[in-house]
Tab-separated table of C-alpha atoms in Angstrom:
chain	number	residue	atom	x	y	z
A	1	MET	CA	123.575	102.664	117.840
A	2	SER	CA	121.683	99.111	118.184
A	3	ARG	CA	121.905	96.463	115.753
A	4	ASP	CA	122.554	96.814	111.647
A	5	GLY	CA	124.176	100.063	112.585
A	6	GLU	CA	121.067	101.536	113.159
A	7	THR	CA	120.378	105.170	115.345
A	8	LYS	CA	118.049	106.929	115.663
A	9	SER	CA	118.232	108.966	113.185
A	10	GLY	CA	118.436	106.049	110.210
A	11	ILE	CA	121.170	103.024	109.566
A	12	ALA	CA	125.004	103.472	109.014
A	13	LEU	CA	126.457	101.764	105.708
A	14	THR	CA	130.231	100.755	106.117
A	15	GLU	CA	132.734	101.827	103.553
A	16	LYS	CA	132.408	97.933	102.432
A	17	GLN	CA	128.518	97.800	101.880
A	18	LYS	CA	128.856	101.717	100.232
A	19	LEU	CA	130.957	99.703	97.455
A	20	SER	CA	128.498	97.162	97.136
A	21	TRP	CA	125.669	99.527	97.383
A	22	LEU	CA	127.166	101.730	94.414
A	23	ARG	CA	128.393	98.922	92.664
A	24	LEU	CA	124.580	96.985	92.541
A	25	ILE	CA	122.904	100.293	91.655
A	26	ARG	CA	125.483	100.801	88.897
A	27	SER	CA	124.604	97.380	86.861
A	28	ASP	CA	122.651	96.314	84.113
A	29	ASN	CA	118.894	96.452	84.763
A	30	ILE	CA	119.058	97.757	88.308
A	31	GLY	CA	117.023	100.129	89.227
A	32	PRO	CA	115.538	101.598	92.616
A	33	VAL	CA	113.109	98.500	93.244
A	34	THR	CA	114.435	96.106	91.560
A	35	PHE	CA	117.844	97.009	94.493
A	36	ARG	CA	115.368	96.534	97.226
A	37	ASP	CA	114.012	93.947	96.257
A	38	LEU	CA	117.213	91.755	95.729
A	39	ILE	CA	118.511	93.293	98.909
A	40	ASN	CA	115.070	91.801	100.730
A	41	HIS	CA	115.655	88.355	99.208
A	42	PHE	CA	119.283	88.201	99.511
A	43	GLY	CA	119.892	90.233	102.292
A	44	SER	CA	123.116	92.053	101.072
A	45	ALA	CA	124.172	93.727	97.618
A	46	GLU	CA	127.358	91.480	98.492
A	47	ALA	CA	125.100	88.417	98.425
A	48	ALA	CA	122.775	90.252	95.550
A	49	LEU	CA	126.055	90.299	93.022
A	50	ASP	CA	127.246	87.296	92.780
A	51	ALA	CA	123.405	85.951	92.173
A	52	LEU	CA	123.059	88.569	89.195
A	53	PRO	CA	125.061	85.617	86.766
A	54	ASP	CA	121.957	83.155	87.157
A	55	LEU	CA	118.858	85.296	88.185
A	56	SER	CA	119.739	86.971	84.325
A	57	ARG	CA	120.110	83.010	83.110
A	58	ARG	CA	117.302	81.618	84.916
A	59	GLY	CA	115.132	84.933	82.947
A	60	GLY	CA	115.666	83.730	80.049
A	61	ALA	CA	118.762	87.003	79.078
A	62	ALA	CA	120.917	85.412	76.330
A	63	ARG	CA	123.944	86.538	77.696
A	64	SER	CA	124.714	87.763	81.618
A	65	PRO	CA	124.139	91.475	82.507
A	66	ARG	CA	127.159	93.611	82.459
A	67	ILE	CA	127.870	94.713	86.486
A	68	ALA	CA	130.296	96.866	87.472
A	69	THR	CA	133.344	95.934	89.105
A	70	LEU	CA	134.712	96.516	92.404
A	71	ALA	CA	137.375	98.826	90.715
A	72	GLN	CA	134.742	101.389	88.942
A	73	ALA	CA	133.157	101.847	92.361
A	74	GLU	CA	136.234	102.301	93.739
A	75	ARG	CA	137.172	104.219	91.019
A	76	GLU	CA	133.521	106.634	91.683
A	77	MET	CA	134.294	106.704	95.149
A	78	GLU	CA	137.671	108.612	94.883
A	79	THR	CA	136.113	111.082	92.025
A	80	ALA	CA	133.188	111.736	94.811
A	81	THR	CA	135.917	112.048	97.061
A	82	ARG	CA	138.127	114.464	95.251
A	83	PHE	CA	134.961	116.552	94.248
A	84	GLY	CA	134.085	117.219	97.789
A	85	ALA	CA	131.222	114.907	97.610
A	86	ARG	CA	129.991	111.572	99.082
A	87	PHE	CA	127.195	108.731	98.777
A	88	VAL	CA	124.234	108.737	101.244
A	89	GLY	CA	122.143	105.318	101.432
A	90	ILE	CA	118.783	105.373	101.621
A	91	GLY	CA	118.339	105.756	105.479
A	92	GLU	CA	121.212	107.081	106.783
A	93	PRO	CA	121.104	110.199	108.623
A	94	ASP	CA	122.377	112.307	105.493
A	95	TYR	CA	119.658	111.418	103.091
A	96	PRO	CA	116.258	113.730	102.937
A	97	PRO	CA	113.740	112.432	105.037
A	98	ALA	CA	110.707	112.918	102.266
A	99	LEU	CA	112.555	111.062	99.402
A	100	ARG	CA	112.946	107.929	101.151
A	101	GLU	CA	109.206	107.547	101.961
A	102	ILE	CA	108.212	107.556	97.878
A	103	ASP	CA	108.076	104.208	96.252
A	104	GLY	CA	111.228	103.818	94.086
A	105	ALA	CA	113.316	105.748	95.877
A	106	PRO	CA	116.744	105.894	94.999
A	107	PRO	CA	118.818	103.482	96.924
A	108	LEU	CA	122.010	105.307	96.732
A	109	ILE	CA	122.840	109.167	95.652
A	110	ALA	CA	125.439	111.316	95.034
A	111	MET	CA	125.330	114.817	97.541
A	112	LYS	CA	127.930	118.088	97.716
A	113	GLY	CA	127.363	120.611	100.901
A	114	SER	CA	125.268	121.114	104.044
A	115	SER	CA	123.683	117.808	105.539
A	116	ALA	CA	121.685	120.553	107.852
A	117	THR	CA	120.099	121.817	104.430
A	118	VAL	CA	119.433	118.467	103.432
A	119	ILE	CA	117.407	116.897	106.220
A	120	ARG	CA	115.630	119.932	106.916
A	121	PRO	CA	111.658	120.075	105.847
A	122	SER	CA	111.722	121.562	101.840
A	123	LEU	CA	109.319	122.933	99.397
A	124	GLY	CA	109.898	122.779	95.622
A	125	ILE	CA	109.752	125.607	93.623
A	126	VAL	CA	109.456	125.273	89.440
A	127	GLY	CA	108.457	126.820	86.766
A	128	SER	CA	109.434	128.320	83.405
A	129	ARG	CA	112.866	128.607	81.550
A	130	ASN	CA	112.182	131.373	79.276
A	131	ALA	CA	110.672	133.494	82.789
A	132	SER	CA	108.601	136.934	82.675
A	133	ILE	CA	110.219	139.239	84.489
A	134	ASN	CA	107.017	139.247	86.900
A	135	GLY	CA	107.195	135.329	87.324
A	136	ALA	CA	110.953	135.250	88.015
A	137	LYS	CA	110.564	138.388	90.539
A	138	PHE	CA	106.919	136.662	92.375
A	139	ALA	CA	109.268	133.214	92.333
A	140	ALA	CA	112.066	134.978	93.898
A	141	MET	CA	109.453	136.384	96.992
A	142	LEU	CA	108.085	133.010	97.612
A	143	ALA	CA	111.400	131.737	97.961
A	144	ARG	CA	112.932	133.964	100.493
A	145	GLN	CA	109.871	134.347	102.506
A	146	CYS	CA	109.218	130.402	102.664
A	147	GLY	CA	112.963	130.065	103.180
A	148	GLN	CA	112.383	132.416	106.543
A	149	ALA	CA	110.033	130.284	107.321
A	150	GLY	CA	111.918	127.689	107.821
A	151	TYR	CA	112.096	125.923	104.440
A	152	THR	CA	115.275	124.812	102.408
A	153	ILE	CA	113.853	125.401	99.236
A	154	ALA	CA	114.368	122.548	96.422
A	155	SER	CA	114.516	123.527	92.601
A	156	GLY	CA	116.562	121.541	89.163
A	157	LEU	CA	119.326	124.644	88.776
A	158	ALA	CA	117.267	125.597	85.536
A	159	ARG	CA	116.675	129.017	84.000
A	160	GLY	CA	114.047	131.026	84.377
A	161	ILE	CA	112.078	130.146	87.878
A	162	ASP	CA	115.020	127.893	88.815
A	163	ALA	CA	117.324	130.282	89.071
A	164	ALA	CA	115.207	133.032	90.916
A	165	ALA	CA	114.182	130.781	93.560
A	166	HIS	CA	117.866	129.217	94.420
A	167	ALA	CA	119.084	133.238	94.113
A	168	ALA	CA	116.603	134.116	96.158
A	169	SER	CA	116.922	131.381	98.986
A	170	LEU	CA	120.863	131.294	99.371
A	171	SER	CA	120.570	132.598	102.512
A	172	THR	CA	118.295	130.281	103.950
A	173	GLY	CA	119.309	127.061	102.430
A	174	THR	CA	118.768	125.630	99.107
A	175	VAL	CA	119.516	122.485	97.464
A	176	ALA	CA	119.533	121.801	93.762
A	177	MET	CA	118.676	118.147	91.714
A	178	LEU	CA	120.833	117.505	89.127
A	179	ALA	CA	119.964	115.514	85.574
A	180	GLY	CA	123.698	114.852	85.204
A	181	GLY	CA	126.495	113.473	87.666
A	182	LEU	CA	127.321	116.254	90.365
A	183	ASP	CA	130.223	117.096	87.724
A	184	LYS	CA	128.554	118.258	85.441
A	185	PRO	CA	125.870	120.495	86.550
A	186	TYR	CA	123.315	121.888	83.503
A	187	PRO	CA	123.333	125.073	82.550
A	188	PRO	CA	126.709	126.503	81.878
A	189	GLU	CA	125.092	130.088	82.561
A	190	ASN	CA	124.252	128.885	86.106
A	191	PHE	CA	128.108	127.528	87.197
A	192	ARG	CA	127.827	130.942	89.303
A	193	LEU	CA	124.577	130.431	91.115
A	194	LEU	CA	126.147	127.012	91.521
A	195	ASP	CA	129.664	127.979	92.913
A	196	ASP	CA	126.931	130.432	95.594
A	197	ILE	CA	124.587	127.208	96.845
A	198	TYR	CA	128.473	125.657	97.928
A	199	ALA	CA	129.424	128.761	99.435
A	200	ASN	CA	126.296	129.761	101.769
A	201	GLY	CA	125.952	126.518	103.057
A	202	GLY	CA	123.553	124.550	100.627
A	203	ALA	CA	123.925	121.658	98.230
A	204	THR	CA	123.195	119.288	95.108
A	205	ILE	CA	122.343	115.802	94.714
A	206	SER	CA	121.579	113.742	92.189
A	207	GLU	CA	121.818	109.777	91.338
A	208	MET	CA	123.532	109.497	88.177
A	209	PRO	CA	127.045	109.081	88.160
A	210	PHE	CA	129.533	110.985	88.247
A	211	GLY	CA	131.127	112.116	84.352
A	212	TRP	CA	127.132	112.051	83.635
A	213	GLU	CA	126.293	114.412	80.722
A	214	PRO	CA	122.693	114.883	81.708
A	215	ARG	CA	120.286	114.229	78.341
A	216	ALA	CA	116.855	115.102	77.657
A	217	ARG	CA	115.585	112.211	79.295
A	218	ASP	CA	117.135	112.403	82.653
A	219	PHE	CA	115.498	115.350	83.121
A	220	PRO	CA	111.962	113.393	84.388
A	221	ARG	CA	114.525	111.469	86.845
A	222	ARG	CA	115.628	114.905	88.361
A	223	ASN	CA	112.007	116.420	88.456
A	224	ARG	CA	111.163	112.825	90.596
A	225	LEU	CA	113.389	114.076	93.136
A	226	ILE	CA	112.849	117.868	93.505
A	227	ALA	CA	109.059	116.047	94.175
A	228	GLY	CA	111.142	113.781	96.599
A	229	VAL	CA	112.554	115.589	98.884
A	230	SER	CA	109.235	118.470	99.207
A	231	LEU	CA	106.214	118.385	101.505
A	232	GLY	CA	104.968	120.678	99.098
A	233	VAL	CA	105.759	121.704	95.356
A	234	LEU	CA	105.221	125.459	93.621
A	235	ILE	CA	104.677	125.683	89.706
A	236	VAL	CA	105.378	129.299	88.555
A	237	GLU	CA	104.132	129.547	85.169
A	238	ALA	CA	104.634	126.375	83.264
A	239	ALA	CA	103.284	125.718	79.422
A	240	GLU	CA	100.785	122.959	79.197
A	241	ARG	CA	103.493	120.618	78.136
A	242	SER	CA	106.429	121.234	80.491
A	243	GLY	CA	108.606	119.648	83.090
A	244	SER	CA	107.411	121.562	85.141
A	245	LEU	CA	103.837	119.866	84.977
A	246	ILE	CA	105.534	116.156	85.246
A	247	THR	CA	107.340	117.956	88.428
A	248	ALA	CA	103.276	118.659	89.775
A	249	ARG	CA	102.225	115.386	88.117
A	250	LEU	CA	105.076	114.173	90.545
A	251	ALA	CA	103.939	115.459	93.163
A	252	GLY	CA	100.932	114.190	93.434
A	253	ASP	CA	101.850	111.060	92.525
A	254	PHE	CA	103.973	110.769	95.944
A	255	GLY	CA	101.356	112.625	97.733
A	256	ARG	CA	102.638	116.250	98.536
A	257	LEU	CA	101.090	119.156	97.952
A	258	VAL	CA	100.939	121.310	94.782
A	259	PHE	CA	100.906	124.787	94.478
A	260	ALA	CA	99.695	127.348	91.162
A	261	VAL	CA	100.495	130.679	90.658
A	262	PRO	CA	97.508	132.034	88.250
A	263	GLY	CA	98.680	133.821	85.247
A	264	SER	CA	96.920	135.630	82.598
A	265	PRO	CA	95.298	133.237	80.007
A	266	LEU	CA	97.041	135.373	77.253
A	267	ASP	CA	100.006	133.870	78.418
A	268	SER	CA	101.103	130.602	77.302
A	269	ARG	CA	103.819	130.418	80.429
A	270	CYS	CA	100.500	130.113	82.667
A	271	HIS	CA	98.394	127.812	80.874
A	272	GLY	CA	100.173	125.048	82.141
A	273	THR	CA	99.650	126.672	85.993
A	274	ASN	CA	95.908	127.457	85.189
A	275	ARG	CA	95.566	124.466	84.206
A	276	LEU	CA	96.658	122.683	87.904
A	277	ILE	CA	94.282	125.254	89.637
A	278	LYS	CA	91.492	123.997	87.558
A	279	ASP	CA	92.593	120.613	88.508
A	280	GLY	CA	92.573	121.377	92.028
A	281	ALA	CA	95.932	122.837	93.015
A	282	THR	CA	96.126	125.404	95.551
A	283	LEU	CA	95.816	128.726	94.283
A	284	VAL	CA	99.060	130.836	95.378
A	285	THR	CA	99.363	134.967	95.581
A	286	GLU	CA	101.323	135.255	98.743
A	287	ALA	CA	103.558	133.118	100.955
A	288	ALA	CA	100.813	132.394	103.646
A	289	ASP	CA	98.856	130.519	101.181
A	290	ILE	CA	102.276	127.983	100.825
A	291	LEU	CA	103.244	127.795	104.680
A	292	ASP	CA	99.185	127.980	106.233
A	293	ALA	CA	98.633	124.524	104.298
A	294	LEU	CA	102.399	123.329	104.967
A	295	SER	CA	102.067	124.060	108.901
A	296	PRO	CA	100.583	120.826	109.242
A	297	MET	CA	103.526	118.785	107.845
A	298	MET	CA	105.773	120.694	109.740
A	299	GLU	CA	106.950	117.783	112.270
A	300	PRO	CA	109.991	115.994	111.661
A	301	ARG	CA	109.738	112.441	111.417
A	302	LEU	CA	111.921	109.451	110.779
A	303	ASP	CA	110.188	106.774	108.565
A	304	LEU	CA	112.192	103.569	107.955
A	305	GLN	CA	109.530	102.012	106.651
A	306	HIS	CA	111.079	102.021	102.669
A	307	VAL	CA	114.878	101.991	103.906
A	308	VAL	CA	116.309	98.841	102.531
A	309	ARG	CA	118.245	96.427	105.222
A	310	GLU	CA	121.480	94.798	104.855
A	311	GLY	CA	121.259	91.454	106.866
A	312	THR	CA	124.803	90.862	109.201
A	313	GLY	CA	125.201	87.115	108.165
A	314	ASP	CA	123.061	85.409	111.041
A	315	GLN	CA	120.021	86.308	109.899
A	316	PRO	CA	117.908	83.740	107.462
A	317	ILE	CA	116.517	84.108	104.090
A	318	SER	CA	112.803	83.081	103.250
A	319	GLN	CA	114.665	80.210	100.597
A	320	ILE	CA	110.702	79.633	99.572
A	321	GLY	CA	110.713	81.467	96.017
A	322	ASP	CA	114.013	79.292	95.125
A	323	ARG	CA	112.415	76.145	94.922
A	324	ALA	CA	110.688	77.778	91.602
A	325	GLY	CA	110.916	75.924	88.320
A	326	ASP	CA	110.572	75.612	84.810
A	327	LYS	CA	106.623	75.016	86.016
A	328	GLU	CA	106.263	78.349	87.842
A	329	ARG	CA	108.186	80.171	85.111
A	330	ALA	CA	105.732	78.933	82.437
A	331	ILE	CA	102.369	79.849	85.214
A	332	LEU	CA	103.819	83.672	85.361
A	333	ALA	CA	104.997	83.771	81.465
A	334	GLU	CA	101.524	83.149	80.545
A	335	ALA	CA	99.830	85.504	83.224
A	336	LEU	CA	101.909	88.882	82.007
A	337	GLY	CA	100.969	90.552	79.055
A	338	PRO	CA	102.289	94.365	77.363
A	339	SER	CA	99.937	95.759	79.796
A	340	PRO	CA	100.333	97.308	83.420
A	341	VAL	CA	99.437	94.741	86.258
A	342	GLU	CA	100.162	94.682	90.010
A	343	THR	CA	102.073	92.271	91.530
A	344	ASP	CA	99.208	91.334	94.066
A	345	ASP	CA	97.120	90.999	90.816
A	346	ILE	CA	99.883	87.818	89.753
A	347	ILE	CA	99.774	86.174	93.267
A	348	ARG	CA	95.879	86.412	92.803
A	349	HIS	CA	95.378	85.248	89.365
A	350	THR	CA	98.534	82.485	89.309
A	351	GLY	CA	98.408	81.238	92.538
A	352	LEU	CA	101.594	80.812	92.961
A	353	PRO	CA	103.361	81.855	96.515
A	354	ALA	CA	104.074	85.848	96.958
A	355	ALA	CA	107.706	84.935	96.924
A	356	THR	CA	108.116	82.477	94.087
A	357	VAL	CA	106.430	85.386	92.216
A	358	TYR	CA	108.459	88.333	93.276
A	359	LEU	CA	112.113	86.030	92.729
A	360	LEU	CA	110.614	84.826	89.349
A	361	LEU	CA	110.029	88.624	88.484
A	362	LEU	CA	113.247	89.282	89.682
A	363	GLU	CA	114.708	87.034	87.350
A	364	LEU	CA	113.040	88.508	83.833
A	365	ASP	CA	113.681	91.882	85.428
A	366	ILE	CA	117.855	91.359	85.796
A	367	ALA	CA	117.078	89.745	81.693
A	368	GLY	CA	115.803	92.443	81.014
A	369	LYS	CA	112.163	91.670	79.565
A	370	LEU	CA	110.364	93.568	82.202
A	371	ASN	CA	108.934	97.581	82.751
A	372	ARG	CA	108.169	98.676	85.667
A	373	HIS	CA	104.937	101.712	85.645
A	374	SER	CA	104.408	104.526	88.123
A	375	GLY	CA	101.949	102.748	91.122
A	376	GLY	CA	104.744	99.368	91.256
A	377	ARG	CA	102.755	97.972	88.397
A	378	ILE	CA	105.019	96.212	85.851
A	379	SER	CA	104.408	94.579	82.347
A	380	MET	CA	106.172	92.482	80.167
A	381	ILE	CA	108.792	93.244	77.147
A	382	MET	CA	107.172	91.383	74.328
A	383	ALA	CA	109.738	90.253	71.466
A	384	ASP	CA	109.364	91.934	68.429
């Protein structure tokens, strides 16, 4: 092991650090990007937690944000332990390698089941909840054959295609991404399938708190996890407006391969997949179509580019941003608006030092005045 707990397969967080990470990510207005920026600036989650009230005040918030307490984090840790689960930080050996590479990767995930299944190269398979008999059968065949070729099958535990893919890959390894807490799986009819996943060496992953009941808006976040852990995503039956197409779009955004099974133009369940093929997705009629495309990506690698690193306490942190005053805040506020822009464009437009811009954006973010968009763009939440 080298400095900062880094090993050849990643970094290791102490229990105290993990509690601080959990507190930070469970606090108001803290998403994955904000989490990373806070630790990059302050050096540790503990220091970032101490700074949140002042950041919020300087960003113009009427009151301090809700900050998760140590007792709350300890209770969630205890719940995870009772449930047989654990928390894994980005960059730790058990964290899915492909997931850590995406922008906005969750800094901390809850995981239950086999780490070996999670860290293997994965293929995502998703599709219609009201799948046809042939659609479910074909998805199962592809999942089985790709699993036998060495891929973990990742899906969302939904009815239809998801369930067929999980069931067909039990013996080779499957991982289910959940929209709610690990203790709140959905839908109820797949509880037995979930037990089978655990019994056969599979796993589940969620970024939501224990006890969290999944809501409609949580499923796109679940889809983001499926796309993030996978080298490629296969869509089998999807209507024109469906969550499966969200997964396909996210996969494309992440630089993953997108595969689609063609279907009858007369079947509305196939309109979305046929559209994907028209738009450039790889047409799939057999497992070889997938395996041939993915084979150059099979070589495992450890990419620590997006790993969030905690300081050791003896490393100086740049304080240039802390010299920002009302003049700099006014310049930044004038540059921002409701239309998304990139941070580099803000720096060029304002002429402010990059560290100053990042700190001022943190202030606005903690104060709940920023929207974050795909591609790292940001916009101001305008007052009514």
